[in-house]
Every structure is written in structure tokens, then in C-alpha cells.
Short mmCIF file of C-alpha atoms and ligand atoms in Angstrom, two decimals:
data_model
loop_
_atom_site.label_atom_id
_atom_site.label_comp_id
_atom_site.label_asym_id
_atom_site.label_seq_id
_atom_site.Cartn_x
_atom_site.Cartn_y
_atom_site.Cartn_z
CA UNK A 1 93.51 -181.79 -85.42
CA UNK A 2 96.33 -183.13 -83.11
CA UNK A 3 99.41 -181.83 -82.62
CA UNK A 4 102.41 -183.86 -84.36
CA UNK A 5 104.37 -185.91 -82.45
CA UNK A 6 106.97 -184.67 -80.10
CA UNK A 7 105.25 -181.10 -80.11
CA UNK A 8 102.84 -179.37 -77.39
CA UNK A 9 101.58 -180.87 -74.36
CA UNK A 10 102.28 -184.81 -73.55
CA UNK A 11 100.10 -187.36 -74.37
CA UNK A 12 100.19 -190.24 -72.92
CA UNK A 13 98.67 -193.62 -71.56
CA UNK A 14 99.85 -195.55 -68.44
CA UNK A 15 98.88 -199.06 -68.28
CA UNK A 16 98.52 -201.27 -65.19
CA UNK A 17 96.68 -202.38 -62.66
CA UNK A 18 95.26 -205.35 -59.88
CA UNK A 19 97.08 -204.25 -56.17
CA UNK A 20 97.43 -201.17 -54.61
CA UNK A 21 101.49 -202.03 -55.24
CA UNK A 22 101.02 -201.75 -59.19
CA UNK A 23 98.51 -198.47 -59.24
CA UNK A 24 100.40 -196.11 -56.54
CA UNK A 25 103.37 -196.10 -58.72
CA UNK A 26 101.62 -195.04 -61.68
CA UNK A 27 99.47 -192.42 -60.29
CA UNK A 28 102.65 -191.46 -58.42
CA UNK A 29 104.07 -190.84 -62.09
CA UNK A 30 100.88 -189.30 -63.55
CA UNK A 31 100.74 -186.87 -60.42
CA UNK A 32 104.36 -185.88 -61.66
CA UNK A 33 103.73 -185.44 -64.43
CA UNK A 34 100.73 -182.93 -64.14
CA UNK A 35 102.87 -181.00 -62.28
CA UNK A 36 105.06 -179.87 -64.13
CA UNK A 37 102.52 -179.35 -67.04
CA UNK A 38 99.24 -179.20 -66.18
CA UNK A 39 98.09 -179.45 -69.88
CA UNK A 40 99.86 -183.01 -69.80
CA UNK A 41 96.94 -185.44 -71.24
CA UNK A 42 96.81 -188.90 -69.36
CA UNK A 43 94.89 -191.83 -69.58
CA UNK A 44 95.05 -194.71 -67.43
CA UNK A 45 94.82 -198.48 -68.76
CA UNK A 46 93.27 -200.67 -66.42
CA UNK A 47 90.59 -203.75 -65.79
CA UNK A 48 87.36 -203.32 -63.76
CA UNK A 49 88.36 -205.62 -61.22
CA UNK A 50 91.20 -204.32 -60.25
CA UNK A 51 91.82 -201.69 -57.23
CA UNK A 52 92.51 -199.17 -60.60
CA UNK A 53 88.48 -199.19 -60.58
CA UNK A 54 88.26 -196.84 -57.52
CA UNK A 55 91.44 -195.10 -56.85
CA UNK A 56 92.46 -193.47 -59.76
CA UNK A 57 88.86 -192.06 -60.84
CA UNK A 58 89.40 -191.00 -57.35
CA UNK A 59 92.73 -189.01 -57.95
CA UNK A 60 91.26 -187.46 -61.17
CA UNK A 61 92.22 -189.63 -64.02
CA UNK A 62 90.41 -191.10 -66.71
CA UNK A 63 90.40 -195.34 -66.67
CA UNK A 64 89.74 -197.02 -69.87
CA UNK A 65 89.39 -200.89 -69.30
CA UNK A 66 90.00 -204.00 -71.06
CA UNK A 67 89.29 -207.55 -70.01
CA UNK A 68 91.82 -209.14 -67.56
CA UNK A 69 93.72 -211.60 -70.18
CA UNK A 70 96.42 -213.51 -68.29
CA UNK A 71 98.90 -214.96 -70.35
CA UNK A 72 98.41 -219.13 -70.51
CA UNK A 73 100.96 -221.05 -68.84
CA UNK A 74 99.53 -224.39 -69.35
CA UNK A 75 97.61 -225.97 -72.19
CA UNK A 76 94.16 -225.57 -71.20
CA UNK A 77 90.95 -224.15 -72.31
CA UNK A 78 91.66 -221.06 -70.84
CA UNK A 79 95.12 -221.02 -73.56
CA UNK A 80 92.71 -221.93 -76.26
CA UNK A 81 90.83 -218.86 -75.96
CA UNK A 82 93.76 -216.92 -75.24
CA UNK A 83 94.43 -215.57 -79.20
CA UNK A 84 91.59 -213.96 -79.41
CA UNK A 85 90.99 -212.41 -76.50
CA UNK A 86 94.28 -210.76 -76.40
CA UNK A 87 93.68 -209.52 -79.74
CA UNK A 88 90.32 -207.99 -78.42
CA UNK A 89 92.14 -206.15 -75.55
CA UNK A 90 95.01 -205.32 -78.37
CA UNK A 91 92.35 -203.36 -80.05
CA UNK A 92 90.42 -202.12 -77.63
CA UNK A 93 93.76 -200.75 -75.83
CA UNK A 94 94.79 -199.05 -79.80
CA UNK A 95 91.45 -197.35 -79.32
CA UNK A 96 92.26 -195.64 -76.12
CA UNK A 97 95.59 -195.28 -77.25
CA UNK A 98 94.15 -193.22 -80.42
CA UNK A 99 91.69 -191.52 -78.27
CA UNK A 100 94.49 -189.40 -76.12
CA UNK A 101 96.65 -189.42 -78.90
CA UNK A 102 99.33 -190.96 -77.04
CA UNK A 103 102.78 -190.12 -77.74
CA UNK A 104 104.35 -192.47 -75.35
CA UNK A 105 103.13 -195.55 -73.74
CA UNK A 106 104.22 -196.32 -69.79
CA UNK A 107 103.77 -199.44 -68.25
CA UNK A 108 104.00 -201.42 -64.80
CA UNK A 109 103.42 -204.94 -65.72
CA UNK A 110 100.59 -207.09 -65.15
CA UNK A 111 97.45 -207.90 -66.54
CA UNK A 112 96.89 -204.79 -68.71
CA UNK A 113 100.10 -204.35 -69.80
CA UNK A 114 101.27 -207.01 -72.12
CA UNK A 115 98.15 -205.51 -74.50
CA UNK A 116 99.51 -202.14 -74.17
CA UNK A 117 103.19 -203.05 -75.18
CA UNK A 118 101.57 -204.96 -77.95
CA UNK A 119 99.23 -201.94 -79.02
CA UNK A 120 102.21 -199.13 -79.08
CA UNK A 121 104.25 -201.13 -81.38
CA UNK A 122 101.64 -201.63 -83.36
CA UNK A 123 101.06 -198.00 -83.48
CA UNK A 124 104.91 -197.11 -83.50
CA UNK A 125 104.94 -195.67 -80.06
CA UNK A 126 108.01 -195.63 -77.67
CA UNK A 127 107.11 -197.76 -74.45
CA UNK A 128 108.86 -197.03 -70.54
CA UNK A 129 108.38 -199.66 -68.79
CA UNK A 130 109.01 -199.63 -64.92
CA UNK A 131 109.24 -203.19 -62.86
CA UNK A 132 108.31 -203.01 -59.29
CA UNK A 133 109.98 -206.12 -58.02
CA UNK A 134 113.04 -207.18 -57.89
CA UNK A 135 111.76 -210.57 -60.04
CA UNK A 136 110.52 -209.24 -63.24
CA UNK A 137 106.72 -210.41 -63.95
CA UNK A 138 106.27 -211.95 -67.55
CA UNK A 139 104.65 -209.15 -69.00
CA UNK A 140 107.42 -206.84 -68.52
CA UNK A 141 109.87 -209.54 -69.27
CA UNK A 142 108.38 -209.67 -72.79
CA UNK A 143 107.86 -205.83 -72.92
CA UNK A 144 111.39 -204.98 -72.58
CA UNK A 145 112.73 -206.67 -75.64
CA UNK A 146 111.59 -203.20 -77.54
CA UNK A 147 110.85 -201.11 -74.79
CA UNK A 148 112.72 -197.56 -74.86
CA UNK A 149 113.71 -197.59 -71.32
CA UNK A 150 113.61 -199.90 -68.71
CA UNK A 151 112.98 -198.20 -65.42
CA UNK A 152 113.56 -200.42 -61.98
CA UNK A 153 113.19 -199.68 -58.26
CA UNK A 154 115.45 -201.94 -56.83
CA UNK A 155 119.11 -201.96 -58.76
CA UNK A 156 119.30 -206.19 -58.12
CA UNK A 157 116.83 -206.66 -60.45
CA UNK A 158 118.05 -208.44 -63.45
CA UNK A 159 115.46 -206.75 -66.25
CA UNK A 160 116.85 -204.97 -69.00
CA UNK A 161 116.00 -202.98 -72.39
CA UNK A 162 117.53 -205.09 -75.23
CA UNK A 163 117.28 -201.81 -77.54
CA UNK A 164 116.95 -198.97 -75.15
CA UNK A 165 118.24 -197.45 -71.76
CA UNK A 166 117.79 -199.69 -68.31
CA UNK A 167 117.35 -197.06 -65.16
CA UNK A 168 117.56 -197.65 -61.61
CA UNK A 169 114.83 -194.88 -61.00
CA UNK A 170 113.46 -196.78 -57.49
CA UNK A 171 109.86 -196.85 -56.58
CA UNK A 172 107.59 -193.31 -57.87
CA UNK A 173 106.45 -192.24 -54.77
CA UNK A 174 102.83 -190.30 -54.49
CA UNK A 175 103.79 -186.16 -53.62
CA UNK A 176 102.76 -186.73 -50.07
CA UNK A 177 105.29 -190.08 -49.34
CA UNK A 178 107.84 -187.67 -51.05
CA UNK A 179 107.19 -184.70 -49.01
CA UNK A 180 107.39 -186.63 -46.07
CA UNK A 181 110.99 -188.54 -47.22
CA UNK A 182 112.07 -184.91 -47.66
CA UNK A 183 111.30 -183.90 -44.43
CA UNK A 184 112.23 -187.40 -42.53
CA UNK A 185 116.25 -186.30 -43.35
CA UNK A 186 115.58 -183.42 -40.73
CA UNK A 187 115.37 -184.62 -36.70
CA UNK A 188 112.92 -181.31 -36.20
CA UNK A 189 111.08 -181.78 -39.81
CA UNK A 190 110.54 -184.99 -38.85
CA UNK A 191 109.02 -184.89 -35.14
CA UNK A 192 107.00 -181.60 -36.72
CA UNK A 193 105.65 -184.49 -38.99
CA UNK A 194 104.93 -186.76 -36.89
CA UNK A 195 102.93 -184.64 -34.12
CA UNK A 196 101.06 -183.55 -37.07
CA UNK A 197 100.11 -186.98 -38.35
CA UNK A 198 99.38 -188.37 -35.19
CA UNK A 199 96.70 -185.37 -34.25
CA UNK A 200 95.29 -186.39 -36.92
CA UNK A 201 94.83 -190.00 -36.33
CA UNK A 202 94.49 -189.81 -32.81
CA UNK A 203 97.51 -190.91 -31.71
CA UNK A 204 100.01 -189.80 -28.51
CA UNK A 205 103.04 -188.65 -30.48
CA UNK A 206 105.20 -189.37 -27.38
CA UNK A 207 104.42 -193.02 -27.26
CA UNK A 208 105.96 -195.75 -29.31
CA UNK A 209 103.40 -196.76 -32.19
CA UNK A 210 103.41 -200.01 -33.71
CA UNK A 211 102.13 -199.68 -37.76
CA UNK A 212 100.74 -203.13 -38.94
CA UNK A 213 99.99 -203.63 -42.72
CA UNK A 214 98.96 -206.35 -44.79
CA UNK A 215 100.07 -204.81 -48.13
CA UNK A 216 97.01 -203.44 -50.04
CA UNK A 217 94.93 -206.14 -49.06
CA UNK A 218 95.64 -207.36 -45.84
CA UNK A 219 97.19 -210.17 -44.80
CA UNK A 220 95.67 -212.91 -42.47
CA UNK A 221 98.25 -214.54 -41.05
CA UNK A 222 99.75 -211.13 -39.70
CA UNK A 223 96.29 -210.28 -38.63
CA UNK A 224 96.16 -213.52 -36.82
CA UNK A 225 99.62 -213.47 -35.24
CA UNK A 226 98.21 -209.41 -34.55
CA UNK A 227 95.30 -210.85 -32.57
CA UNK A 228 96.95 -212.94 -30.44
CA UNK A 229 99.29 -210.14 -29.35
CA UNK A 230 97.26 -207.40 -29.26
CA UNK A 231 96.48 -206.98 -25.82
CA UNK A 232 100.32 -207.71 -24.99
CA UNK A 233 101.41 -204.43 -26.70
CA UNK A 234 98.94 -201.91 -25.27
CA UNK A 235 99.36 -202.95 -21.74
CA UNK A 236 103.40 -202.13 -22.34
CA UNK A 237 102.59 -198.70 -23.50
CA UNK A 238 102.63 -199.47 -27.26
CA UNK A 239 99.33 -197.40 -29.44
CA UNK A 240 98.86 -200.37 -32.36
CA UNK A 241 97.37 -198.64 -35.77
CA UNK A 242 96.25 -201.71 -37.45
CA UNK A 243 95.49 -202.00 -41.30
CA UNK A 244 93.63 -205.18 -41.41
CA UNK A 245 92.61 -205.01 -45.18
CA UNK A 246 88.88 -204.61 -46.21
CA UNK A 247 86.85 -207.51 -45.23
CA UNK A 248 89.32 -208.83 -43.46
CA UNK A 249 89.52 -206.31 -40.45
CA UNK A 250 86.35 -207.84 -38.89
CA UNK A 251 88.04 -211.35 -37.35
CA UNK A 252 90.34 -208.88 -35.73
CA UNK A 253 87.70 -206.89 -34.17
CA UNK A 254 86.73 -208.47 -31.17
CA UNK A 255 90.93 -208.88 -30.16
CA UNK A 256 91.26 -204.66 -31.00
CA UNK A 257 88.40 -204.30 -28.71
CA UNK A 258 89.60 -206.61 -25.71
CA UNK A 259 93.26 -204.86 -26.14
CA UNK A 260 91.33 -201.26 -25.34
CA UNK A 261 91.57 -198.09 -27.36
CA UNK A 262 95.38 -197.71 -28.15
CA UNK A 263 94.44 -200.56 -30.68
CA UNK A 264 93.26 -198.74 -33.56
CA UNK A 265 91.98 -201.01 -36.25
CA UNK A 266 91.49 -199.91 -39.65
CA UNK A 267 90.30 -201.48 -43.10
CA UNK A 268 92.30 -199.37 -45.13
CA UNK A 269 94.56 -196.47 -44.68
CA UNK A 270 93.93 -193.84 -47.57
CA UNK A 271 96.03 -191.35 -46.37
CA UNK A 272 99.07 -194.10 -45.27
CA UNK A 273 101.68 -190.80 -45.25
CA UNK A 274 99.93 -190.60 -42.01
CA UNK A 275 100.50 -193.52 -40.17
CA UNK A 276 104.09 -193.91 -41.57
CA UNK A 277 104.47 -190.07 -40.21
CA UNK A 278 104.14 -191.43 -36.38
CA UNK A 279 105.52 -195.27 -36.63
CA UNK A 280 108.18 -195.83 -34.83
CA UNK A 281 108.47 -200.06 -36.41
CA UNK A 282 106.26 -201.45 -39.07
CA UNK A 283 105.28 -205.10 -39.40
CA UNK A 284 104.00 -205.63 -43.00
CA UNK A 285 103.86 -207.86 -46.36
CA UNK A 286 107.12 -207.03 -48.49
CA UNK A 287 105.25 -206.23 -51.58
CA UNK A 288 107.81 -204.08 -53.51
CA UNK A 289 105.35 -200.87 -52.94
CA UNK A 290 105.82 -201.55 -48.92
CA UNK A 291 109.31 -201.81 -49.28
CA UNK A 292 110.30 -199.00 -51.52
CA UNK A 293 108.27 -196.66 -50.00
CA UNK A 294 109.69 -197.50 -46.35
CA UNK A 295 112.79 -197.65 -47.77
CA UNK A 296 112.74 -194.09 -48.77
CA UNK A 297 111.36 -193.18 -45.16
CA UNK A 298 114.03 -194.62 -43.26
CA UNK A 299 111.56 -196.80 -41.32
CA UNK A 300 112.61 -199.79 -39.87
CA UNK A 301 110.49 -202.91 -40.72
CA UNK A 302 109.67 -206.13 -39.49
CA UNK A 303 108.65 -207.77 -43.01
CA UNK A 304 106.59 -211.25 -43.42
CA UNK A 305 107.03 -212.00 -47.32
CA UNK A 306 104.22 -213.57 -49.02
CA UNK A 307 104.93 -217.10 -49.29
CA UNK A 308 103.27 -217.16 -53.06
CA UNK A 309 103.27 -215.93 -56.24
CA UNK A 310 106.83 -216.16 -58.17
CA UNK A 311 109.02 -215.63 -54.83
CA UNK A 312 109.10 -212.26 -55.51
CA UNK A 313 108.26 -210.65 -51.98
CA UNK A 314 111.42 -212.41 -50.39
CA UNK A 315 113.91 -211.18 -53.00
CA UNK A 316 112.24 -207.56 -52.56
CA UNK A 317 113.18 -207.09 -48.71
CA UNK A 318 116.88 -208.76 -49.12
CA UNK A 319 118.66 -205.37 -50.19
CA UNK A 320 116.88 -203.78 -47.28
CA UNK A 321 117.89 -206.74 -44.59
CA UNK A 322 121.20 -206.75 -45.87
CA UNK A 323 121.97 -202.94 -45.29
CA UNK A 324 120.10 -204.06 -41.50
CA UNK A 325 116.84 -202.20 -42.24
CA UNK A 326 114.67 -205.37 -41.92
CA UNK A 327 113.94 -208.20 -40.20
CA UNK A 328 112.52 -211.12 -41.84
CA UNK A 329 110.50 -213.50 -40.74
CA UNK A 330 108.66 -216.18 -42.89
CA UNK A 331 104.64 -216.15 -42.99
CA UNK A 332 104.59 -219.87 -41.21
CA UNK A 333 106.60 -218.66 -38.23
CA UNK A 334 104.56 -215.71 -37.36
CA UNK A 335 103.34 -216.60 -34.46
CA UNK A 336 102.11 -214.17 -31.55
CA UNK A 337 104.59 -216.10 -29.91
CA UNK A 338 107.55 -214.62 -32.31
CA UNK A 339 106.01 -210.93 -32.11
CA UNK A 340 106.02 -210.94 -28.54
CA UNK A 341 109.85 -212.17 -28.49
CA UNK A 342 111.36 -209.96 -31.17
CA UNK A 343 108.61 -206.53 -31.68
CA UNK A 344 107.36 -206.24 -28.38
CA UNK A 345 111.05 -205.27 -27.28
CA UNK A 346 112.11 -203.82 -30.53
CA UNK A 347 109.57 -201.41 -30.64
CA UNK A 348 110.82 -199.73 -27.46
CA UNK A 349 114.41 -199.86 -28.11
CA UNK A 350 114.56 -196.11 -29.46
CA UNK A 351 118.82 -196.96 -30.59
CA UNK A 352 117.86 -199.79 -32.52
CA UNK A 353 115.17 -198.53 -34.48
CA UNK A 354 117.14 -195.48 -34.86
CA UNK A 355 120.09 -197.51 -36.33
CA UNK A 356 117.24 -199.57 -38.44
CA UNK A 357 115.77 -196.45 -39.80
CA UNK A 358 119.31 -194.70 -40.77
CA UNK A 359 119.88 -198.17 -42.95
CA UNK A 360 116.63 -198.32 -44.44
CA UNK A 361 117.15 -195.10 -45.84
CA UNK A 362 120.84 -195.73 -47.51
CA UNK A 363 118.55 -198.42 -49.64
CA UNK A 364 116.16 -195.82 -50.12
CA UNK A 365 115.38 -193.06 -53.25
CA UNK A 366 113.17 -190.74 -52.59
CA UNK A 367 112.53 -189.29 -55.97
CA UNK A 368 111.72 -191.57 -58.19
CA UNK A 369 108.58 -190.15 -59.66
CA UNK A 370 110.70 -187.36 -60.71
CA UNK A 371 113.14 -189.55 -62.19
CA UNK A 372 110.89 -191.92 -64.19
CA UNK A 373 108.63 -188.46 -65.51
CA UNK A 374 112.17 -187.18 -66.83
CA UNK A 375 112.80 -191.13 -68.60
CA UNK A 376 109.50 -190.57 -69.80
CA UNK A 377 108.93 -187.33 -71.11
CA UNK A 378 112.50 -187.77 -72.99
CA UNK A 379 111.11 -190.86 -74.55
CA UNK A 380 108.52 -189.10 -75.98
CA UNK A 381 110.64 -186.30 -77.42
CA UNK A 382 109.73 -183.44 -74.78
CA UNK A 383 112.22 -181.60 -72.32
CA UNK A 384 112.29 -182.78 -68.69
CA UNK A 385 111.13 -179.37 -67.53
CA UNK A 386 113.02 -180.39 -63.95
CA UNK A 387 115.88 -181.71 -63.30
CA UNK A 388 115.91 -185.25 -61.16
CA UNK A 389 118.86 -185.75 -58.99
CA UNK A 390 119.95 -188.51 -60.63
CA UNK A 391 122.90 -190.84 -60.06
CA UNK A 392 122.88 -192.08 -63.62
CA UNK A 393 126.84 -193.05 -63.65
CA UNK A 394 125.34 -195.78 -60.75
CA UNK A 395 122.12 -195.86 -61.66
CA UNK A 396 122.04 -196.43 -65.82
CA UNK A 397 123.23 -199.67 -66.99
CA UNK A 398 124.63 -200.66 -70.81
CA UNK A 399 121.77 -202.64 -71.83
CA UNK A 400 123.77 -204.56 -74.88
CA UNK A 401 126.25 -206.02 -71.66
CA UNK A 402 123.55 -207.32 -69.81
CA UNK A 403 122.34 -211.08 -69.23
CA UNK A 404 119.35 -212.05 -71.10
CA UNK A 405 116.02 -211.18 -69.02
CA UNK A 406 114.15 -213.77 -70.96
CA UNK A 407 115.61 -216.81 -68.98
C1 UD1 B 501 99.23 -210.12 -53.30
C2 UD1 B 501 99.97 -209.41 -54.36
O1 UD1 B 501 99.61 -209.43 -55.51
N1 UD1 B 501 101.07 -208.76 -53.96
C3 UD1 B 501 101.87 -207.97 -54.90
C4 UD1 B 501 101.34 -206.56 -54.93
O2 UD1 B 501 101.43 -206.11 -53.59
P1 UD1 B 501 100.53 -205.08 -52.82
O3 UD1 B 501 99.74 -204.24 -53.75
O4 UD1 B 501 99.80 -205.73 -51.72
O5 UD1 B 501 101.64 -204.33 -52.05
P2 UD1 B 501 102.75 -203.25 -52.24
O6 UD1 B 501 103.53 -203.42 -51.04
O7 UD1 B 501 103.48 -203.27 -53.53
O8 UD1 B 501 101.95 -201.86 -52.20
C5 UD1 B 501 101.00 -201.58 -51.26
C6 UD1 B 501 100.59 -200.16 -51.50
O9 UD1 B 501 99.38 -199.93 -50.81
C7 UD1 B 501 99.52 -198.81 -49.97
N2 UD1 B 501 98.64 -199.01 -48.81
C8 UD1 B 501 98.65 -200.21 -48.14
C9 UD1 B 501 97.82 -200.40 -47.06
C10 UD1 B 501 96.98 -199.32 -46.65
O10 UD1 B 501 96.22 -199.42 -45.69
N3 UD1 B 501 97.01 -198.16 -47.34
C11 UD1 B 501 97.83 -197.98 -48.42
O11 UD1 B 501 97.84 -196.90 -49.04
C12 UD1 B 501 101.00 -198.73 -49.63
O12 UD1 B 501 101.35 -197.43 -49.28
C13 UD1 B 501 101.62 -199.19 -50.96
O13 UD1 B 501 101.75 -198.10 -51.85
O14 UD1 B 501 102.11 -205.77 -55.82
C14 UD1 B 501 103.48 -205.67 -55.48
C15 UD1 B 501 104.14 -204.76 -56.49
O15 UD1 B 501 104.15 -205.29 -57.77
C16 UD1 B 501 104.13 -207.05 -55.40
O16 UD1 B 501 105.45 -206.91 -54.90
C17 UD1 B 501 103.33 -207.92 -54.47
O17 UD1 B 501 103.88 -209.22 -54.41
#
């Protein structure tokens, strides 16, 4: 027998999915959650494609899947077959919804979640939603017209709940990014940190270190512009951890190699705490994981938005280059000529970065997995067993005075 709603431990089911940006923040929230009760029930809703597939079996969680149904935008024969596949992954989603007993739905947009929102008001269930970016994606656009709360990490963005609470919670952050926030505020913390971190990568803690990312799956123009510099930056002293992205580290190889062994190129960093630990300048996608999380670091950034997709990667970074955290610089002019002229001197200029980091930070939240786990466990009738130190004057907005998310 289960336990009624609103009584013993929480139940609940966390859909999304695709990037690296859409699953840290949920398993961020899940990771929360467990800890403050371990009896907490999850289940995670995801596809098989999706980078969902291998990292949260990999943190523990259970993944139900459903088909990837994007929603038609044109009339094709893709649209035509939209009805009833979306009813499938409806159903199939009410079936892992019934199978934890879910009190509470949470979702972060995409694929998997316009099914879910559709699934817990069919079954009567209160849905959190939390939007990454600072331009909604449809699914969340059409999830918040009943969600209970409306949870954002960057205050700009124009989402709200039409019936419920909107929240400027930020970006969840996994325990060890928040850890390492926490102890970034302290000059001796922080230094402790980052001699750690870069014993364990391999890295001289007293030279500059460059940290290049492509989001969560590598970017080739950076990894171009990357190549062509590379043997520029470790001949002036800089140690150049390189994320290339899997599958796309190899066309970078034989540059990393010429460049000598302060190049360190990587597919994928798992344990990313790490490199942002020891980086004194990161040059990266703005994907709104990127950006929240260096945000909350206080690490200054040299950003390259990705030039598709709804726009959404330039809006993300423009809080952060307006408070002087960032620099921009569009994909088409990232040349090795441009990284030689503005990182190869940045990333020596210990004031600057300093000033760039301090910035970063005032953009920053740090915990926002504790904030969204309190949103969520509320929603689903159970105490916040902490207390999140929330601005909620600032951060909670009047959802009936808001503009209509729907244009
Ligand atoms: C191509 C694409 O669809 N991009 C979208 C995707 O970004 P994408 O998933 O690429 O990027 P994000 O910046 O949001 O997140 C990247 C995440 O991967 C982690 N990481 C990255 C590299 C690495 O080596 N190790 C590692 O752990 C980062 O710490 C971060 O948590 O989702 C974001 C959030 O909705 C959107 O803003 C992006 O527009």
C-alpha cells in the first residue's frame, strides 16, 4: 500500500534530458534532495539518446525512457504522426509516474518534459518546473500555464507561473560545484582548493591555467581557434586543460602534441569541479549550465555563444558581461588570431581577472539546489527540512502581474 499523499518520504519524478546543461541541474536537485532524506524516492524521466543514458545510472538513479517526441513546428509528416506518439510517451510517462508513486512532478524542459507536464495533470499532480535559459524553450513555455512554481536561474528571464509562484532560484549546482562556490568566497579556502585540484590533474598550481570548454559536447570552432593557438600559450608560461568534447578531441590532437605537455587535452571532464578549482580564465560555449555554474564561482570567462538554436546562448552571458564578468565574442570571429590578442594577455593579468572574477560572482547564486529542493518539497506538501538562504522579497515575482510567457 502507498502512503497518502503529502505523508512519509517524497516521491517524486524529474523529467529531462539531451545535454549535459539539462541533466546536471536535475541530478544537482535529486542529489539535494537525498540529502536531506535519504528515504526520498526518485525517478528520472529521460530518452535513450540522450547524455541522461549514462550519467545518471551513473550517479545512482533510476532512468525510465520514453521516445524523443519533439513538438512539430511545421506541417510535415513528422506533425502527422505527432498525436499519437505523444500520447504513447503520455502513457508510458503515467506508468513511471504510478510506479514511484509520485507526489510531485519536476521538470527542466525539453524533449521529455512536455509528456511529463501532460502526464501529472492528468494524474492531478503539482508540477515545478525550472528553465535553464534565459529564453524559455517551448516545453516549459507550455508547462507553466499550470505549473505550481516556476523556478529560473537567471532573474531576466521572462517565464512565469500563470497559477502558481515564479522563483529566481539560479542554476542547482551538483554538491561538489557548491562546495567549491563556498569555499571560492575565502582567498586561503580557495588557493587550498586549487593546489588540491591541480595535484590531481597534474597541473603547476603557481602557473596561470587556461580552462577551454565546448559545453557538454565540445565545440569545433573553439577547438579550431584552440589549435591554432596552442603552441602560442605554452611557450608564454600558460598550462592549457582542454575539453575538446568526445569524438571531437582527436582533430586537436596532433596541435596538443606539437604545443608540448602543458597542453592537456581531454574528451570530457567528469569531475569539471576540478579544472574550474585551478583556472585562472575560461574560454567556453555560454550554455546556461556554463554560465551559471561560473557565475557562482566567480570565474572570469571568455564566452563564444552558440550561434544556433533559439538565440538563447547570447541572452544567457549578457547579465554576466554586463556586471564585467565576460567577454563575448561571436563563434565567426574566433579566430586564433582574436585569442592571441585578447586571452593570451588576459590570462596573465592577475588584476583583471581578479576584478572579472569578483563580478562574476555578484551575478552568481550558489545555492540553488537548495532553493529549488525547498520549492519542491513545499509543492508536494512536505517541510523543507533546511532552510535556503533565500532572497525571496528579490527573488519571487507576482505571477498574475507578469507579461504573458506564451508570446
Ligand atoms: C548544444 C546545446 O543543446 N546547447 C544547450 C545545452 O548546453 P550544454 O549542455 O552544452 O551546456 P551547458 O553549458 O548548459 O552545461 C554544460 C554542463 O556540462 C558540464 N561539463 C562540460 C564539459 C565537461 O568536460 N565536463 C562537464 O561536466 C558543465 O559543468 C555543465 O554542467 O543546454 C543548455 C541548458 O539548457 C543550453 O543553454 C544550451 O544552449
Amino acid at each position: 500500500m502507498s502512503a497518502p499523499r503529502g505523508a512519509g518520504p517524497l516521491r517524486v519524478l524529474l523529467a529531462g534530458g539531451g545535454t549535459a546543461g539539462h541533466v546536471n541541474p536535475l541530478l544537482a536537485l535529486a542529489d539535494e534532495l537525498r540529502s536531506r532524506d535519504a528515504a526520498t524516492e526518485i525517478v528520472v524521466l529521460g530518452t535513450a539518446e540522450g547524455l541522461e543514458q549514462r550519467l545518471v545510472p551513473q550517479r545512482g538513479y533510476e532512468l525510465a525512457t520514453i521516445p524523443r517526441v519533439p513538438f512539430p513546428r511545421r506541417p510535415d509528416a513528422a506533425a502527422l504522426r505527432f498525436p499519437r506518439a505523444f500520447t504513447r510517451a503520455v502513457g508510458l510517462t503515467g506508468e513511471a509516474i504510478a510506479r514511484v508513486d509520485a507526489d510531485v512532478v519536476v521538470g527542466f524542459g525539453g524533449y521529455v518534459a512536455t509528456p511529463a507536464y501532460r502526464a501529472a495533470a492528468r494524474a492531478g499532480l503539482p508540477v515545478v518546473i525550472h528553465e535553464q535559459n534565459v529564453r524559455a524553450g517551448l516545453a516549459n513555455r507550455l508547462g507553466a500555464r499550470r505549473a505550481a512554481v516556476v523556478a529560473l536561474t537567471f532573474a531576466e528571464t521572462s517565464l512565469t507561473a500563470r497559477r502558481g509562484r515564479t522563483v529566481h532560484t539560479g542554476l542547482p549546482l551538483r554538491p561538489a560545484l557548491a562546495d567549491l562556490a563556498r569555499r571560492r568566497v575565502d582567498a586561503q579556502q580557495s588557493a587550498a582548493a586549487r593546489r588540491e585540484a591541480a595535484a590531481r590533474l597534474g597541473l603547476d598550481a603557481d602557473r596561470p591555467v587556461l580552462l577551454v570548454t565546448g559545453g557538454s559536447l565540445g565545440a569545433q570552432r573553439i577547438n579550431e581557434a584552440l589549435a591554432g593557438t596552442a603552441a602560442d600559450l605554452t611557450k608564454a608560461g600558460v598550462q592549457v586543460l582542454h575539453a575538446a568534447g568526445r569524438g571531437k578531441d582527436d582533430a586537436v590532437r596532433p596541435a596538443a602534441e606539437a604545443a608540448g605537455s602543458d597542453y592537456h587535452l581531454v574528451p570530457y571532464l567528469d569531475a569539471i569541479e576540478d579544472a574550474y578549482a585551478c583556472a585562472d580564465l575560461v574560454v567556453g560555449r555560454s550554455g546556461a549550465g556554463t554560465v551559471g555554474e561560473q557565475a557562482a564561482l566567480g570565474l572570469p570567462g571568455v564566452y563564444v555563444p552558440l550561434p544556433i538554436g533559439n538565440g538563447e546562448q547570447r541572452l544567457n552571458v549578457r547579465g554576466l558581461e554586463r556586471a564585467g564578468g565576460a567577454l563575448v565574442v561571436d563563434d565567426a570571429a574566433l579566430t586564433p588570431a582574436w585569442l592571441r590578442e585578447h586571452v593570451l594577455p588576459l590570462v596573465a593579468d592577475t588584476d583583471r581577472l581578479a576584478a572579472m572574477g569578483a563580478a562574476a560572482r555578484t551575478t552568481g547564486i550558489a545555492d540553488g539546489a537548495a532553493r529549488l529542493a525547498d520549492l519542491v518539497r513545499d509543492a508536494a506538501g512536505r517541510a523543507t527540512t533546511t532552510t535556503a538562504t533565500s532572497d525571496d522579497a528579490a527573488g519571487t515575482t507576482d505571477s498574475t502581474t507578469d507579461t504573458d510567457p506564451q508570446e
